[in-house]
Amino acid sequence: MWAVRAFEAKLMRRSNPGRRLHDAVVIVPGIMGSELREAGTGRKLWGVGKLLAYTARAHTERLRQLAVTEDERAGRTGRVEVTGLLESFEPLPGFGSAHPYTAMVAEMRRSVVDPAALLSFPYDWRLSVEHNGALLAAAARRHLDAWRARLAHRKYLEDHPEAGPARLVFVAHSMGGLLTREALHLDRTLRDDIRVVMTVGTPFNGSVKAVLMLNAGKGLPFPVPPGILRQVAATMPGLYDLLPSYRAHEVDGDMRVPGVEDIVALGGRRELAKAAVDWRTSRAQTTLPEHVTVVGMGQSTWTSYRLADGVALFDQYLFKRYNDGRLLLDAEGRPQRDPRTGDGTVYQYAAQLPGTARPVHFYHEHGDLIRTRSVLDMASGLMHGLRHPEERGAMLGDEARYELRAPEWSALGEPFAIEVDGVARGADLECRVRGVNGLDELLTPALRPAPGRPGVLAASCMPGRPGMYEVEVTGGEEPKRRLVPVLDMVHDG
């Protein structure tokens, strides 16, 4: 069914190019999705794009420079400059990999009536959502006013007088959805100019992966000293804004929303923890108008954590509860566990904002969501003939429900495992592993049934050089992809 709908959407888009709307589009990337450089020296701090060597010294230097200073937290920014959207795949140890936004930008550039109607909004993701949301609000207003004043917009209105002035369309990935909500919270006049907001994998209720970054107790490639990552992460207000705001902290036989003291216990700074808790509380009732919510699911995702001697341990379950919030206990009086999934970074229900329409589900990993063909088609569809929200009709997610698993990183010279779970009998899947960021290596490991594990196919892969590799499995409705940094485990001081 989804394949038919996707084909019809593509056919409509190609056969009705004249129905493109004249709205102004703003693309807002997620955390780590913007390139940063040091203003004084011009040295790139994020978005280097040179992934052929992974050493302790290189990682440590990059991480130290990303720390947020007291001046920056006080609003005296300028030490770090934003140079654009991420153009290469980048790994941040413990938090996975950041994906470039090339595909989405290209798709929306083809969809607008004129390139001037498209704005990409890179930002310093180290800083708070409130800080960046204010910048986004001002940028969106300037963009809409400038677009309405252009000749291309005026010409469109001459040909389509019934359309009225252009409005705003936001396409936001991950943290970018929080910025969009913040912009509309801070500037209420923007709401009157919204056509639609599409968020993709946005952690409206936070992500346990942010706990990992702050505590650094698990999942770190060995070349990066965990102490350095903890020090740097603890300075970033933007990271605190991503901490879970649902019952994710298991303690004393129950689960609770992490409060200020809980965040401090993870290694956070008290003043930043309090600012983040106050911020999320004050924004709890803020919704998005004409909201299309894309949610990733079916991928192994940490949804809760507990502390043991100051070290965070992660799990993939929550506790079952009655409608009134009471715990549901088993016969022995213990809380019943409820296994949960998400997109590998954001728990499924943490990506949903209360008060919005039914979300659209895709069985994809967090970073890959923004560049899957179906999501690109959805974003483009917002600009093709949808003058009113009721014209959208039903929106269906994909039905390729198998999960692709690969390690967060691998050491050079050691094979890493690839698994595909939930495979239907008779499915014909193929696996390819290719180097990205200028690498030309292509491997084709064979997927074979895993002994004693029905529905699971497995393969082994060992790239010949360090770098970023993309694992892709084809044969379902859409390819499934995961990024695996292959690290040269060299310590150079």
GROMACS .gro file of N, CA, C and O in nm, residues 99-167:
model
  276
   99HIS      N    1   2.450   1.317   1.025
   99HIS     CA    2   2.433   1.297   0.882
   99HIS      C    3   2.423   1.431   0.811
   99HIS      O    4   2.363   1.526   0.863
  100PRO      N    5   2.479   1.440   0.691
  100PRO     CA    6   2.462   1.564   0.614
  100PRO      C    7   2.318   1.578   0.564
  100PRO      O    8   2.243   1.481   0.557
  101TYR      N    9   2.281   1.700   0.529
  101TYR     CA   10   2.144   1.730   0.488
  101TYR      C   11   2.135   1.759   0.339
  101TYR      O   12   2.042   1.823   0.293
  102THR      N   13   2.231   1.707   0.264
  102THR     CA   14   2.238   1.733   0.121
  102THR      C   15   2.111   1.690   0.049
  102THR      O   16   2.056   1.764  -0.034
  103ALA      N   17   2.061   1.571   0.082
  103ALA     CA   18   1.945   1.517   0.010
  103ALA      C   19   1.821   1.602   0.036
  103ALA      O   20   1.743   1.632  -0.056
  104MET      N   21   1.797   1.641   0.161
  104MET     CA   22   1.678   1.720   0.192
  104MET      C   23   1.686   1.859   0.130
  104MET      O   24   1.586   1.910   0.076
  105VAL      N   25   1.803   1.921   0.135
  105VAL     CA   26   1.818   2.054   0.074
  105VAL      C   27   1.792   2.046  -0.076
  105VAL      O   28   1.721   2.129  -0.133
  106ALA      N   29   1.849   1.945  -0.143
  106ALA     CA   30   1.829   1.929  -0.287
  106ALA      C   31   1.683   1.904  -0.320
  106ALA      O   32   1.629   1.958  -0.418
  107GLU      N   33   1.616   1.822  -0.239
  107GLU     CA   34   1.475   1.791  -0.263
  107GLU      C   35   1.388   1.916  -0.250
  107GLU      O   36   1.300   1.941  -0.334
  108MET      N   37   1.412   1.995  -0.148
  108MET     CA   38   1.330   2.114  -0.128
  108MET      C   39   1.364   2.225  -0.227
  108MET      O   40   1.278   2.305  -0.264
  109ARG      N   41   1.489   2.227  -0.272
  109ARG     CA   42   1.524   2.325  -0.374
  109ARG      C   43   1.449   2.296  -0.504
  109ARG      O   44   1.410   2.389  -0.576
  110ARG      N   45   1.428   2.169  -0.533
  110ARG     CA   46   1.349   2.133  -0.652
  110ARG      C   47   1.201   2.162  -0.631
  110ARG      O   48   1.126   2.175  -0.728
  111SER      N   49   1.157   2.171  -0.507
  111SER     CA   50   1.015   2.182  -0.477
  111SER      C   51   0.965   2.326  -0.467
  111SER      O   52   0.846   2.351  -0.487
  112VAL      N   53   1.052   2.420  -0.434
  112VAL     CA   54   1.009   2.559  -0.421
  112VAL      C   55   1.000   2.623  -0.559
  112VAL      O   56   1.059   2.575  -0.656
  113VAL      N   57   0.925   2.733  -0.570
  113VAL     CA   58   0.908   2.797  -0.700
  113VAL      C   59   1.031   2.875  -0.742
  113VAL      O   60   1.049   2.907  -0.860
  114ASP      N   61   1.116   2.907  -0.646
  114ASP     CA   62   1.239   2.980  -0.676
  114ASP      C   63   1.338   2.950  -0.564
  114ASP      O   64   1.299   2.939  -0.448
  115PRO      N   65   1.468   2.933  -0.596
  115PRO     CA   66   1.565   2.902  -0.491
  115PRO      C   67   1.566   3.001  -0.376
  115PRO      O   68   1.600   2.966  -0.262
  116ALA      N   69   1.527   3.126  -0.402
  116ALA     CA   70   1.525   3.227  -0.296
  116ALA      C   71   1.421   3.198  -0.189
  116ALA      O   72   1.425   3.258  -0.080
  117ALA      N   73   1.328   3.108  -0.217
  117ALA     CA   74   1.225   3.074  -0.118
  117ALA      C   75   1.275   2.973  -0.015
  117ALA      O   76   1.203   2.941   0.080
  118LEU      N   77   1.397   2.924  -0.030
  118LEU     CA   78   1.451   2.821   0.060
  118LEU      C   79   1.559   2.879   0.150
  118LEU      O   80   1.651   2.946   0.103
  119LEU      N   81   1.546   2.854   0.279
  119LEU     CA   82   1.646   2.896   0.376
  119LEU      C   83   1.690   2.776   0.459
  119LEU      O   84   1.608   2.706   0.516
  120SER      N   85   1.821   2.753   0.465
  120SER     CA   86   1.877   2.656   0.559
  120SER      C   87   1.923   2.732   0.682
  120SER      O   88   1.987   2.838   0.669
  121PHE      N   89   1.893   2.679   0.798
  121PHE     CA   90   1.926   2.750   0.922
  121PHE      C   91   2.025   2.668   1.006
  121PHE      O   92   1.987   2.593   1.095
  122PRO      N   93   2.155   2.680   0.979
  122PRO     CA   94   2.255   2.618   1.067
  122PRO      C   95   2.267   2.699   1.196
  122PRO      O   96   2.236   2.819   1.199
  123TYR      N   97   2.310   2.635   1.302
  123TYR     CA   98   2.319   2.704   1.430
  123TYR      C   99   2.424   2.636   1.518
  123TYR      O  100   2.468   2.524   1.491
  124ASP      N  101   2.465   2.706   1.621
  124ASP     CA  102   2.562   2.652   1.716
  124ASP      C  103   2.489   2.562   1.814
  124ASP      O  104   2.435   2.607   1.915
  125TRP      N  105   2.487   2.433   1.784
  125TRP     CA  106   2.409   2.336   1.859
  125TRP      C  107   2.460   2.314   2.001
  125TRP      O  108   2.393   2.248   2.082
  126ARG      N  109   2.575   2.368   2.035
  126ARG     CA  110   2.625   2.356   2.172
  126ARG      C  111   2.543   2.442   2.268
  126ARG      O  112   2.536   2.414   2.387
  127LEU      N  113   2.485   2.550   2.214
  127LEU     CA  114   2.414   2.647   2.298
  127LEU      C  115   2.270   2.605   2.320
  127LEU      O  116   2.221   2.510   2.259
  128SER      N  117   2.199   2.676   2.405
  128SER     CA  118   2.066   2.634   2.447
  128SER      C  119   1.964   2.647   2.333
  128SER      O  120   1.981   2.725   2.239
  129VAL      N  121   1.858   2.568   2.344
  129VAL     CA  122   1.747   2.577   2.249
  129VAL      C  123   1.683   2.715   2.255
  129VAL      O  124   1.644   2.771   2.152
  130GLU      N  125   1.676   2.772   2.374
  130GLU     CA  126   1.617   2.905   2.386
  130GLU      C  127   1.697   3.009   2.309
  130GLU      O  128   1.641   3.093   2.238
  131HIS      N  129   1.829   3.004   2.321
  131HIS     CA  130   1.916   3.097   2.247
  131HIS      C  131   1.900   3.080   2.097
  131HIS      O  132   1.876   3.177   2.024
  132ASN      N  133   1.909   2.957   2.050
  132ASN     CA  134   1.900   2.931   1.906
  132ASN      C  135   1.759   2.950   1.853
  132ASN      O  136   1.740   2.988   1.737
  133GLY      N  137   1.658   2.922   1.937
  133GLY     CA  138   1.520   2.943   1.894
  133GLY      C  139   1.491   3.089   1.867
  133GLY      O  140   1.417   3.124   1.773
  134ALA      N  141   1.548   3.179   1.947
  134ALA     CA  142   1.531   3.322   1.924
  134ALA      C  143   1.595   3.364   1.792
  134ALA      O  144   1.538   3.444   1.716
  135LEU      N  145   1.712   3.308   1.762
  135LEU     CA  146   1.777   3.338   1.635
  135LEU      C  147   1.695   3.285   1.518
  135LEU      O  148   1.683   3.351   1.413
  136LEU      N  149   1.636   3.166   1.536
  136LEU     CA  150   1.553   3.109   1.429
  136LEU      C  151   1.429   3.193   1.405
  136LEU      O  152   1.389   3.215   1.290
  137ALA      N  153   1.366   3.240   1.511
  137ALA     CA  154   1.246   3.323   1.496
  137ALA      C  155   1.276   3.446   1.413
  137ALA      O  156   1.200   3.482   1.321
  138ALA      N  157   1.386   3.513   1.444
  138ALA     CA  158   1.423   3.634   1.370
  138ALA      C  159   1.458   3.601   1.225
  138ALA      O  160   1.419   3.673   1.132
  139ALA      N  161   1.532   3.490   1.206
  139ALA     CA  162   1.572   3.452   1.070
  139ALA      C  163   1.451   3.414   0.985
  139ALA      O  164   1.445   3.447   0.866
  140ALA      N  165   1.355   3.341   1.043
  140ALA     CA  166   1.235   3.301   0.969
  140ALA      C  167   1.153   3.421   0.927
  140ALA      O  168   1.101   3.428   0.815
  141ARG      N  169   1.140   3.519   1.017
  141ARG     CA  170   1.064   3.640   0.983
  141ARG      C  171   1.134   3.718   0.872
  141ARG      O  172   1.069   3.763   0.777
  142ARG      N  173   1.265   3.732   0.882
  142ARG     CA  174   1.338   3.803   0.776
  142ARG      C  175   1.325   3.730   0.642
  142ARG      O  176   1.306   3.793   0.537
  143HIS      N  177   1.333   3.598   0.648
  143HIS     CA  178   1.326   3.518   0.525
  143HIS      C  179   1.190   3.533   0.459
  143HIS      O  180   1.181   3.553   0.337
  144LEU      N  181   1.083   3.524   0.537
  144LEU     CA  182   0.948   3.536   0.480
  144LEU      C  183   0.926   3.675   0.422
  144LEU      O  184   0.874   3.689   0.310
  145ASP      N  185   0.967   3.779   0.494
  145ASP     CA  186   0.948   3.915   0.444
  145ASP      C  187   1.029   3.938   0.317
  145ASP      O  188   0.979   4.000   0.221
  146ALA      N  189   1.152   3.888   0.314
  146ALA     CA  190   1.236   3.907   0.196
  146ALA      C  191   1.180   3.832   0.076
  146ALA      O  192   1.181   3.883  -0.037
  147TRP      N  193   1.128   3.711   0.100
  147TRP     CA  194   1.072   3.633  -0.011
  147TRP      C  195   0.946   3.698  -0.066
  147TRP      O  196   0.926   3.705  -0.187
  148ARG      N  197   0.861   3.748   0.022
  148ARG     CA  198   0.739   3.813  -0.024
  148ARG      C  199   0.769   3.938  -0.108
  148ARG      O  200   0.686   3.978  -0.191
  149ALA      N  201   0.885   3.998  -0.087
  149ALA     CA  202   0.921   4.120  -0.161
  149ALA      C  203   0.987   4.092  -0.295
  149ALA      O  204   1.006   4.185  -0.375
  150ARG      N  205   1.020   3.966  -0.321
  150ARG     CA  206   1.093   3.934  -0.444
  150ARG      C  207   0.999   3.929  -0.565
  150ARG      O  208   0.878   3.901  -0.555
  151LEU      N  209   1.059   3.950  -0.682
  151LEU     CA  210   0.984   3.950  -0.807
  151LEU      C  211   0.919   3.815  -0.832
  151LEU      O  212   0.804   3.808  -0.880
  152ALA      N  213   0.989   3.705  -0.803
  152ALA     CA  214   0.934   3.573  -0.827
  152ALA      C  215   0.806   3.550  -0.748
  152ALA      O  216   0.712   3.487  -0.798
  153HIS      N  217   0.801   3.600  -0.627
  153HIS     CA  218   0.679   3.587  -0.546
  153HIS      C  219   0.566   3.671  -0.605
  153HIS      O  220   0.451   3.625  -0.615
  154ARG      N  221   0.596   3.793  -0.643
  154ARG     CA  222   0.493   3.879  -0.701
  154ARG      C  223   0.440   3.821  -0.832
  154ARG      O  224   0.320   3.828  -0.860
  155LYS      N  225   0.529   3.763  -0.911
  155LYS     CA  226   0.486   3.701  -1.037
  155LYS      C  227   0.395   3.582  -1.011
  155LYS      O  228   0.295   3.561  -1.083
  156TYR      N  229   0.425   3.503  -0.908
  156TYR     CA  230   0.340   3.391  -0.873
  156TYR      C  231   0.200   3.439  -0.838
  156TYR      O  232   0.099   3.378  -0.879
  157LEU      N  233   0.190   3.547  -0.761
  157LEU     CA  234   0.059   3.599  -0.722
  157LEU      C  235  -0.019   3.654  -0.841
  157LEU      O  236  -0.142   3.648  -0.844
  158GLU      N  237   0.052   3.704  -0.940
  158GLU     CA  238  -0.016   3.749  -1.062
  158GLU      C  239  -0.080   3.631  -1.134
  158GLU      O  240  -0.191   3.642  -1.187
  159ASP      N  241  -0.010   3.517  -1.135
  159ASP     CA  242  -0.062   3.398  -1.204
  159ASP      C  243  -0.163   3.322  -1.119
  159ASP      O  244  -0.248   3.250  -1.172
  160HIS      N  245  -0.151   3.335  -0.985
  160HIS     CA  246  -0.239   3.262  -0.892
  160HIS      C  247  -0.291   3.360  -0.788
  160HIS      O  248  -0.255   3.353  -0.669
  161PRO      N  249  -0.378   3.453  -0.826
  161PRO     CA  250  -0.423   3.557  -0.731
  161PRO      C  251  -0.499   3.501  -0.612
  161PRO      O  252  -0.507   3.566  -0.508
  162GLU      N  253  -0.554   3.379  -0.626
  162GLU     CA  254  -0.630   3.321  -0.516
  162GLU      C  255  -0.539   3.269  -0.404
  162GLU      O  256  -0.585   3.240  -0.292
  163ALA      N  257  -0.409   3.257  -0.431
  163ALA     CA  258  -0.318   3.193  -0.337
  163ALA      C  259  -0.291   3.278  -0.214
  163ALA      O  260  -0.273   3.227  -0.103
  164GLY      N  261  -0.286   3.410  -0.230
  164GLY     CA  262  -0.253   3.495  -0.118
  164GLY      C  263  -0.103   3.494  -0.090
  164GLY      O  264  -0.027   3.416  -0.150
  165PRO      N  265  -0.056   3.579   0.000
  165PRO     CA  266   0.088   3.588   0.027
  165PRO      C  267   0.145   3.455   0.075
  165PRO      O  268   0.075   3.371   0.134
  166ALA      N  269   0.273   3.436   0.050
  166ALA     CA  270   0.343   3.314   0.092
  166ALA      C  271   0.338   3.299   0.243
  166ALA      O  272   0.330   3.397   0.318
  167ARG      N  273   0.343   3.176   0.288
  167ARG     CA  274   0.350   3.145   0.430
  167ARG      C  275   0.475   3.061   0.455
  167ARG      O  276   0.551   3.031   0.362
   0.00000   0.00000   0.00000
